[in-house]
Tab-separated table of C-alpha atoms and ligand atoms in Angstrom:
chain	number	residue	atom	x	y	z
Y	28	MET	CA	107.467	26.406	-143.177
Y	29	THR	CA	105.889	28.328	-140.323
Y	30	TYR	CA	108.211	31.284	-140.328
Y	31	ASP	CA	107.096	33.893	-142.818
Y	32	LEU	CA	110.324	34.338	-144.769
Y	33	ALA	CA	108.329	35.484	-147.809
Y	34	GLY	CA	106.652	38.307	-145.899
Y	35	PHE	CA	109.901	39.203	-144.122
Y	36	PRO	CA	111.434	42.447	-145.477
Y	37	GLY	CA	114.503	40.563	-146.672
Y	38	ALA	CA	115.127	42.851	-149.637
Y	39	ALA	CA	115.122	45.948	-147.393
Y	40	LEU	CA	117.471	44.223	-144.936
Y	41	ASN	CA	119.803	43.026	-147.677
Y	42	ALA	CA	119.967	46.543	-149.122
Y	43	VAL	CA	121.575	47.933	-145.933
Y	44	PRO	CA	125.393	48.133	-146.219
Y	45	ARG	CA	126.995	45.230	-144.392
Y	46	VAL	CA	130.458	43.744	-144.193
Y	47	GLU	CA	130.788	39.977	-143.792
Y	48	LEU	CA	132.920	39.021	-140.812
Y	49	GLY	CA	132.554	35.279	-141.498
Y	50	GLY	CA	131.501	32.543	-139.126
Y	51	LEU	CA	127.764	32.508	-139.902
Y	52	PRO	CA	125.525	30.688	-139.326
Y	53	THR	CA	126.563	30.066	-135.733
Y	54	PRO	CA	125.666	26.592	-134.414
Y	55	LEU	CA	122.197	25.749	-133.070
Y	56	LEU	CA	122.618	22.713	-130.829
Y	57	PRO	CA	120.387	20.691	-128.494
Y	58	ALA	CA	121.258	20.796	-124.785
Y	59	PRO	CA	119.638	17.600	-123.472
Y	60	ARG	CA	121.437	17.278	-120.144
Y	61	LEU	CA	120.809	20.899	-119.200
Y	62	GLY	CA	117.242	20.493	-120.489
Y	63	GLU	CA	116.752	17.442	-118.276
Y	64	ALA	CA	118.056	19.300	-115.226
Y	65	LEU	CA	115.594	22.130	-115.914
Y	66	GLY	CA	112.604	20.028	-117.003
Y	67	LEU	CA	112.847	21.478	-120.527
Y	68	PRO	CA	113.358	18.464	-122.798
Y	69	ASN	CA	113.413	20.586	-125.964
Y	70	LEU	CA	116.087	23.090	-124.970
Y	71	LEU	CA	118.523	24.336	-127.611
Y	72	LEU	CA	121.515	26.660	-127.458
Y	73	LYS	CA	122.103	29.194	-130.232
Y	74	ARG	CA	125.874	29.551	-130.038
Y	75	ASP	CA	126.543	33.154	-131.005
Y	76	ASP	CA	129.569	32.803	-128.725
Y	77	VAL	CA	131.150	30.479	-131.297
Y	78	HIS	CA	132.837	32.467	-134.042
Y	79	PRO	CA	136.307	32.452	-135.589
Y	80	LEU	CA	136.832	36.194	-135.092
Y	81	GLY	CA	138.028	37.789	-131.846
Y	82	VAL	CA	136.768	34.943	-129.586
Y	83	GLY	CA	133.192	35.519	-130.775
Y	84	GLY	CA	130.044	37.057	-129.312
Y	85	ASN	CA	126.830	38.859	-130.154
Y	86	LYS	CA	128.458	42.193	-131.058
Y	87	LEU	CA	129.832	40.722	-134.281
Y	88	CYS	CA	126.283	40.452	-135.712
Y	89	LYS	CA	125.779	44.162	-135.059
Y	90	LEU	CA	129.261	45.132	-136.224
Y	91	GLU	CA	128.583	43.670	-139.675
Y	92	PHE	CA	126.159	46.582	-140.089
Y	93	HIS	CA	128.095	49.268	-138.192
Y	94	LEU	CA	131.337	48.555	-139.997
Y	95	GLY	CA	129.495	48.110	-143.293
Y	96	ALA	CA	128.231	51.666	-142.825
Y	97	ALA	CA	131.701	52.849	-141.768
Y	98	LEU	CA	133.336	51.422	-144.893
Y	99	ALA	CA	130.552	52.822	-147.105
Y	100	ALA	CA	131.273	56.249	-145.582
Y	101	GLY	CA	135.002	55.895	-146.296
Y	102	ALA	CA	135.984	55.712	-142.626
Y	103	ASP	CA	139.474	54.556	-141.666
Y	104	THR	CA	139.091	55.019	-137.901
Y	105	VAL	CA	136.474	53.541	-135.558
Y	106	VAL	CA	135.766	54.931	-132.082
Y	107	THR	CA	133.561	53.163	-129.570
Y	108	PHE	CA	132.864	53.097	-125.823
Y	109	GLY	CA	132.278	50.739	-122.925
Y	110	ALA	CA	133.145	49.495	-119.465
Y	111	LEU	CA	136.710	48.274	-118.831
Y	112	GLN	CA	135.703	44.671	-119.554
Y	113	THR	CA	133.491	45.482	-122.545
Y	114	ASN	CA	133.024	42.524	-124.875
Y	115	HIS	CA	131.747	44.950	-127.488
Y	116	GLY	CA	135.043	46.846	-127.459
Y	117	ARG	CA	137.040	43.632	-127.841
Y	118	GLN	CA	134.919	42.452	-130.792
Y	119	THR	CA	135.150	45.896	-132.403
Y	120	ALA	CA	138.947	45.770	-132.006
Y	121	ALA	CA	139.109	42.306	-133.617
Y	122	ALA	CA	136.830	43.277	-136.511
Y	123	CYS	CA	138.866	46.458	-137.107
Y	124	ALA	CA	142.062	44.388	-137.129
Y	125	LYS	CA	140.561	42.085	-139.752
Y	126	LEU	CA	139.375	45.008	-141.886
Y	127	GLY	CA	142.520	47.122	-141.469
Y	128	LEU	CA	140.755	49.935	-139.623
Y	129	ARG	CA	142.226	51.949	-136.754
Y	130	CYS	CA	140.321	51.279	-133.503
Y	131	GLU	CA	140.077	53.667	-130.541
Y	132	LEU	CA	138.370	52.311	-127.397
Y	133	VAL	CA	137.222	54.875	-124.833
Y	134	LEU	CA	136.589	52.884	-121.659
Y	135	THR	CA	135.206	53.861	-118.263
Y	136	ALA	CA	135.475	52.181	-114.869
Y	137	LYS	CA	131.688	52.040	-114.358
Y	138	VAL	CA	131.508	48.648	-112.647
Y	139	PRO	CA	132.330	48.448	-108.906
Y	140	ARG	CA	135.194	46.017	-109.480
Y	141	SER	CA	138.943	46.551	-109.242
Y	142	GLY	CA	142.167	44.575	-109.018
Y	143	GLU	CA	144.699	43.165	-111.431
Y	144	ALA	CA	142.301	40.761	-113.172
Y	145	TYR	CA	139.512	43.282	-113.776
Y	146	GLU	CA	141.735	46.250	-114.642
Y	147	ARG	CA	144.348	44.561	-116.830
Y	148	SER	CA	143.303	41.084	-117.974
Y	149	GLY	CA	140.365	39.520	-119.842
Y	150	ASN	CA	138.964	41.704	-122.600
Y	151	LEU	CA	141.436	44.540	-121.947
Y	152	SER	CA	144.455	42.418	-122.881
Y	153	LEU	CA	142.640	41.190	-125.986
Y	154	ASP	CA	141.776	44.790	-127.001
Y	155	ARG	CA	145.489	45.534	-127.051
Y	156	LEU	CA	146.334	42.199	-128.679
Y	157	PHE	CA	144.020	43.178	-131.551
Y	158	GLY	CA	145.881	46.470	-131.932
Y	159	ALA	CA	143.274	48.857	-130.524
Y	160	ARG	CA	144.337	52.042	-128.733
Y	161	VAL	CA	142.767	51.902	-125.267
Y	162	HIS	CA	141.871	55.121	-123.404
Y	163	VAL	CA	140.842	54.509	-119.801
Y	164	CYS	CA	138.692	57.314	-118.356
Y	165	ALA	CA	137.609	58.013	-114.791
Y	166	ASP	CA	134.089	59.234	-115.603
Y	167	GLY	CA	131.656	60.441	-118.251
Y	168	GLU	CA	133.181	63.895	-118.333
Y	169	GLU	CA	136.646	62.563	-119.156
Y	170	THR	CA	135.090	60.222	-121.738
Y	171	GLY	CA	133.616	63.250	-123.513
Y	172	ARG	CA	136.945	65.099	-123.439
Y	173	VAL	CA	138.893	62.120	-124.793
Y	174	TYR	CA	136.315	61.609	-127.542
Y	175	ASP	CA	136.563	65.268	-128.604
Y	176	ARG	CA	140.355	64.996	-128.658
Y	177	LEU	CA	140.271	61.837	-130.822
Y	178	ILE	CA	137.908	63.520	-133.292
Y	179	ALA	CA	140.152	66.619	-133.468
Y	180	GLU	CA	143.282	64.474	-133.911
Y	181	ALA	CA	141.669	62.518	-136.738
Y	182	ALA	CA	140.548	65.725	-138.464
Y	183	ALA	CA	144.082	67.175	-138.198
Y	184	GLU	CA	145.509	63.992	-139.738
Y	185	GLY	CA	142.882	63.823	-142.485
Y	186	ARG	CA	141.321	60.625	-141.155
Y	187	THR	CA	137.576	59.848	-141.341
Y	188	VAL	CA	135.982	58.609	-138.127
Y	189	ALA	CA	132.996	56.305	-137.635
Y	190	THR	CA	131.566	56.326	-134.110
Y	191	VAL	CA	129.809	53.182	-132.849
Y	192	PRO	CA	127.577	53.654	-129.764
Y	193	VAL	CA	127.980	51.766	-126.463
Y	194	GLY	CA	127.319	48.077	-127.038
Y	195	GLY	CA	126.633	48.775	-130.713
Y	196	SER	CA	123.014	49.455	-129.810
Y	197	ASP	CA	121.213	51.721	-132.257
Y	198	ALA	CA	118.983	51.069	-135.254
Y	199	LEU	CA	121.844	49.460	-137.228
Y	200	GLY	CA	122.773	47.186	-134.323
Y	201	THR	CA	119.124	46.165	-134.075
Y	202	LEU	CA	119.215	45.133	-137.735
Y	203	GLY	CA	122.168	42.893	-136.858
Y	204	TYR	CA	119.895	40.849	-134.626
Y	205	VAL	CA	116.981	40.969	-137.063
Y	206	ALA	CA	119.365	39.218	-139.474
Y	207	ALA	CA	120.468	36.822	-136.723
Y	208	THR	CA	116.813	35.970	-136.008
Y	209	ARG	CA	116.206	35.194	-139.665
Y	210	GLU	CA	119.255	32.899	-139.490
Y	211	LEU	CA	117.803	31.182	-136.407
Y	212	ALA	CA	114.381	30.721	-138.043
Y	213	VAL	CA	115.979	29.008	-141.047
Y	214	GLN	CA	117.894	26.658	-138.721
Y	215	LEU	CA	114.752	25.861	-136.692
Y	216	ALA	CA	112.766	25.209	-139.871
Y	217	ASP	CA	115.506	22.851	-141.088
Y	218	LEU	CA	115.077	20.893	-137.837
Y	219	GLY	CA	111.302	20.799	-138.347
Y	220	ILE	CA	110.708	23.041	-135.322
Y	221	GLU	CA	107.740	25.269	-136.119
Y	222	ARG	CA	107.441	27.317	-132.944
Y	223	ALA	CA	109.898	28.265	-130.224
Y	224	ARG	CA	110.581	30.707	-127.433
Y	225	VAL	CA	113.859	32.584	-127.592
Y	226	VAL	CA	115.649	33.507	-124.340
Y	227	ALA	CA	117.835	36.607	-124.707
Y	228	PRO	CA	119.645	39.292	-122.664
Y	229	HIS	CA	118.948	43.018	-122.455
Y	230	ALA	CA	121.870	45.335	-121.670
Y	231	SER	CA	122.419	48.076	-124.243
Y	232	GLY	CA	119.385	46.577	-125.982
Y	233	ALA	CA	119.949	45.919	-129.686
Y	234	THR	CA	120.231	42.155	-129.259
Y	235	SER	CA	116.807	41.742	-127.665
Y	236	ALA	CA	115.318	44.517	-129.842
Y	237	GLY	CA	116.524	42.791	-133.011
Y	238	ILE	CA	115.192	39.434	-131.825
Y	239	THR	CA	111.889	41.073	-130.861
Y	240	LEU	CA	111.525	42.815	-134.233
Y	241	GLY	CA	112.746	39.812	-136.223
Y	242	SER	CA	110.357	37.491	-134.370
Y	243	ALA	CA	107.417	39.806	-134.965
Y	244	LEU	CA	108.202	39.897	-138.688
Y	245	LEU	CA	108.736	36.126	-138.960
Y	246	GLY	CA	106.006	34.828	-136.656
Y	247	GLY	CA	106.231	31.563	-134.716
Y	248	LEU	CA	108.729	32.879	-132.152
Y	249	GLY	CA	108.112	34.254	-128.660
Y	250	VAL	CA	110.805	36.123	-126.758
Y	251	ASP	CA	111.777	35.961	-123.064
Y	252	ILE	CA	114.169	38.735	-122.116
Y	253	ALA	CA	116.295	38.928	-118.957
Y	254	CYS	CA	117.572	42.394	-118.017
Y	255	VAL	CA	121.223	42.386	-116.944
Y	256	SER	CA	121.996	46.110	-116.896
Y	257	HIS	CA	118.980	48.436	-116.729
Y	258	PRO	CA	115.953	47.824	-114.480
Y	259	LEU	CA	112.735	46.651	-116.121
Y	260	ASP	CA	111.104	50.060	-116.680
Y	261	GLU	CA	114.154	51.578	-118.399
Y	262	ALA	CA	114.794	48.405	-120.380
Y	263	THR	CA	111.189	48.253	-121.587
Y	264	GLU	CA	111.370	51.823	-122.861
Y	265	ASN	CA	114.761	51.238	-124.505
Y	266	LEU	CA	113.523	48.047	-126.176
Y	267	ALA	CA	110.445	49.744	-127.667
Y	268	GLN	CA	112.552	52.613	-128.987
Y	269	LEU	CA	115.145	50.366	-130.652
Y	270	VAL	CA	112.413	48.163	-132.151
Y	271	ALA	CA	110.744	51.277	-133.616
Y	272	GLU	CA	114.041	52.626	-134.979
Y	273	GLY	CA	114.941	49.273	-136.530
Y	274	ALA	CA	111.480	48.965	-138.075
Y	275	ALA	CA	111.819	52.463	-139.561
Y	276	LEU	CA	115.081	51.466	-141.285
Y	277	LEU	CA	113.289	48.499	-142.839
Y	278	ASP	CA	110.302	50.665	-143.747
Y	279	VAL	CA	107.848	48.522	-141.770
Y	280	ALA	CA	105.418	49.585	-139.023
Y	281	PRO	CA	106.672	49.013	-135.447
Y	282	PRO	CA	105.081	45.739	-134.313
Y	283	ALA	CA	102.987	45.068	-131.194
Y	284	LEU	CA	105.093	43.437	-128.486
Y	285	ASP	CA	102.574	40.767	-127.355
Y	286	HIS	CA	105.081	38.008	-128.041
Y	287	VAL	CA	107.591	39.449	-125.553
Y	288	ARG	CA	108.003	38.846	-121.814
Y	289	MET	CA	110.666	40.741	-119.926
Y	290	SER	CA	112.002	40.421	-116.371
Y	291	ASP	CA	114.800	41.879	-114.267
Y	292	SER	CA	114.483	39.374	-111.430
Y	293	THR	CA	118.080	38.106	-111.723
Y	294	ILE	CA	119.848	41.444	-112.245
Y	295	GLY	CA	121.014	41.440	-108.594
Y	296	PRO	CA	122.684	44.586	-107.206
Y	297	GLY	CA	123.396	45.854	-110.718
Y	298	TYR	CA	125.366	45.658	-113.939
Y	299	GLY	CA	128.591	43.703	-113.707
Y	300	VAL	CA	127.939	42.443	-110.184
Y	301	PRO	CA	127.434	38.663	-110.206
Y	302	THR	CA	125.166	37.002	-107.606
Y	303	ASP	CA	125.152	33.491	-106.113
Y	304	GLU	CA	122.493	32.568	-108.692
Y	305	THR	CA	124.773	33.833	-111.489
Y	306	TRP	CA	127.611	31.560	-110.380
Y	307	ALA	CA	125.166	28.668	-109.850
Y	308	ALA	CA	124.016	29.085	-113.471
Y	309	LEU	CA	127.654	29.016	-114.661
Y	310	ARG	CA	128.215	25.786	-112.737
Y	311	LEU	CA	125.003	24.213	-114.058
Y	312	PHE	CA	125.763	24.953	-117.740
Y	313	GLY	CA	129.352	23.815	-117.207
Y	314	ARG	CA	128.509	20.513	-115.479
Y	315	THR	CA	125.702	19.503	-117.800
Y	316	GLU	CA	126.867	20.682	-121.222
Y	317	GLY	CA	130.516	21.759	-120.979
Y	318	VAL	CA	129.375	25.260	-121.920
Y	319	VAL	CA	130.890	28.394	-120.360
Y	320	LEU	CA	128.690	31.351	-119.405
Y	321	ASP	CA	130.040	34.722	-118.234
Y	322	PRO	CA	129.349	36.520	-114.928
Y	323	VAL	CA	128.037	39.805	-116.414
Y	324	TYR	CA	125.530	38.784	-119.094
Y	325	THR	CA	124.863	35.139	-119.936
Y	326	GLY	CA	125.225	34.005	-116.313
Y	327	LYS	CA	122.335	36.277	-115.327
Y	328	VAL	CA	120.252	35.144	-118.301
Y	329	GLY	CA	121.095	31.556	-117.328
Y	330	ALA	CA	119.894	32.306	-113.788
Y	331	ALA	CA	116.669	33.688	-115.276
Y	332	LEU	CA	116.212	30.515	-117.354
Y	333	VAL	CA	116.611	28.420	-114.185
Y	334	GLU	CA	114.073	30.614	-112.363
Y	335	TRP	CA	111.554	30.610	-115.220
Y	336	ALA	CA	111.804	26.851	-115.706
Y	337	ALA	CA	111.203	26.313	-111.962
Y	338	GLN	CA	108.164	28.619	-112.126
Y	339	GLY	CA	106.699	26.596	-115.006
Y	340	ARG	CA	106.841	29.512	-117.422
Y	341	PHE	CA	107.361	27.194	-120.401
Y	342	ALA	CA	105.038	24.390	-121.516
Y	343	PRO	CA	106.764	21.006	-121.056
Y	344	ALA	CA	107.132	20.220	-124.767
Y	345	GLU	CA	107.915	23.793	-125.810
Y	346	HIS	CA	111.112	24.391	-127.763
Y	347	VAL	CA	113.217	26.919	-125.885
Y	348	VAL	CA	116.255	28.517	-127.536
Y	349	PHE	CA	118.812	30.078	-125.175
Y	350	VAL	CA	120.872	32.592	-127.148
Y	351	HIS	CA	124.457	32.327	-125.908
Y	352	THR	CA	125.857	35.798	-126.562
Y	353	GLY	CA	129.470	35.104	-125.525
Y	354	GLY	CA	131.527	36.911	-122.898
Y	355	LEU	CA	134.109	34.244	-122.067
Y	356	PRO	CA	137.082	36.686	-121.881
Y	357	GLY	CA	135.168	38.787	-119.351
Y	358	LEU	CA	135.103	35.771	-117.052
Y	359	TYR	CA	138.859	36.172	-116.595
Y	360	GLY	CA	138.329	39.749	-115.505
Y	361	TYR	CA	136.594	38.117	-112.523
Y	362	ALA	CA	139.308	35.469	-111.994
Y	363	PRO	CA	139.380	35.523	-108.151
Y	364	GLU	CA	135.576	35.271	-107.814
Y	365	PHE	CA	135.417	32.680	-110.600
Y	366	ALA	CA	138.013	30.516	-108.830
Y	367	ALA	CA	136.100	30.754	-105.550
Y	368	ALA	CA	132.795	29.940	-107.263
Y	369	VAL	CA	134.075	26.722	-108.824
Y	370	GLU	CA	135.968	25.678	-105.699
Y	371	THR	CA	132.595	25.828	-103.913
Y	372	GLY	CA	131.387	23.515	-106.667
Y	373	ASP	CA	133.791	20.787	-105.455
Y	374	SER	CA	131.356	19.887	-102.680
Y	375	LEU	CA	128.020	20.290	-104.439
Y	376	ALA	CA	126.934	16.686	-103.945
Y	377	HIS	CA	123.537	17.921	-102.764
Y	378	LEU	CA	122.790	19.161	-106.288
Y	379	GLY	CA	122.251	15.545	-107.220
Y	380	ASP	CA	125.167	14.753	-109.479
Y	381	ALA	CA	126.983	11.844	-107.855
Y	382	ARG	CA	130.220	12.682	-109.652
Y	383	ASP	CA	130.479	15.941	-107.730
Y	384	ALA	CA	130.965	13.922	-104.565
Y	385	GLN	CA	133.930	11.936	-105.817
T	426	PLP	C1	126.784	43.037	-124.921
T	426	PLP	C2	126.469	41.686	-124.434
T	426	PLP	C3	125.150	41.305	-124.150
T	426	PLP	C4	123.990	42.247	-124.204
T	426	PLP	O1	123.598	42.598	-125.498
T	426	PLP	P1	122.932	44.039	-125.718
T	426	PLP	O2	122.681	44.075	-127.167
T	426	PLP	O3	123.936	45.050	-125.254
T	426	PLP	O4	121.697	44.125	-124.920
T	426	PLP	C5	124.918	40.010	-123.743
T	426	PLP	N1	125.921	39.127	-123.611
T	426	PLP	C6	127.195	39.453	-123.851
T	426	PLP	C7	128.243	38.425	-123.635
T	426	PLP	C8	127.513	40.742	-124.280
T	426	PLP	O5	128.795	41.064	-124.508
């Protein structure tokens, strides 16, 4: 096969502590109707949103390594951070429930959204459903104070704490997506697909860093990254750092990044603020494939895919793999805007699908 699985540092990767959360490999499926709409006949979706644990999502790949390390260190308590509607927090809560670990989520209102849906529903309700203790903080200063208090409490009670960074993005999280990229390469090879471009998000960074590093080690894969949180300059720096840290853990030299293209053209006003193009991408994926994107991450990557396809970025016969990283519960944090966006869709006859007019 094209992908260099023999040269891949599989032994080094397999030697890193990891806990299986199940559900792998996630499906890799063709998306012919979406592909036709975009002029990309060989479009595939890598469904990392489809997983039996905690409603699924990309953080589970990283958490296999973070929680593997936590268990190896004898931890019984996991603390992590995020925005109110963090998908990472929800997946951490679910994984901790499954493993019998105590989960403390320290959340901050860092997105300019408010209201019942955003502040109480979506991921937040699921965090509590999965038994996590949720600590809502006003700002970074309060976050620091709450974290210090949780550490002191745990010490007083003789508990051992493992701290997972925002979004699970550090060297271990990067390894999660190196492993996921190996999984993807095996699936592509099984389909006889020897080269592909992988479309991925950048927010806290370990997803795209792992795909970048994994692709460099495997060969045959290019990477197109859409920034959804940090602007291009910050994201580029963050990506290079995580790739280097991940490579160091595997004891390989940090690769050149010639196979990577990165853009922040669909980030809009900022993290967590959907644009018209975001909602249009949700409608397009929904109408053509019955697939749900989310307004914070995958909707902006979907908008980037639409833009890149229109610009002719991909060769017509090129295989393009859109990595669906999840986020469905977050959509319900945006329930009023979501409802308005699909009601608009009732009269989208001009988009060319006759059924919209009926
Ligand atoms: C966290 C997240 C991302 C971004 O992944 P990073 O590794 O943080 O860059 C993309 N999509 C969804 C649904 C997420 O929850």
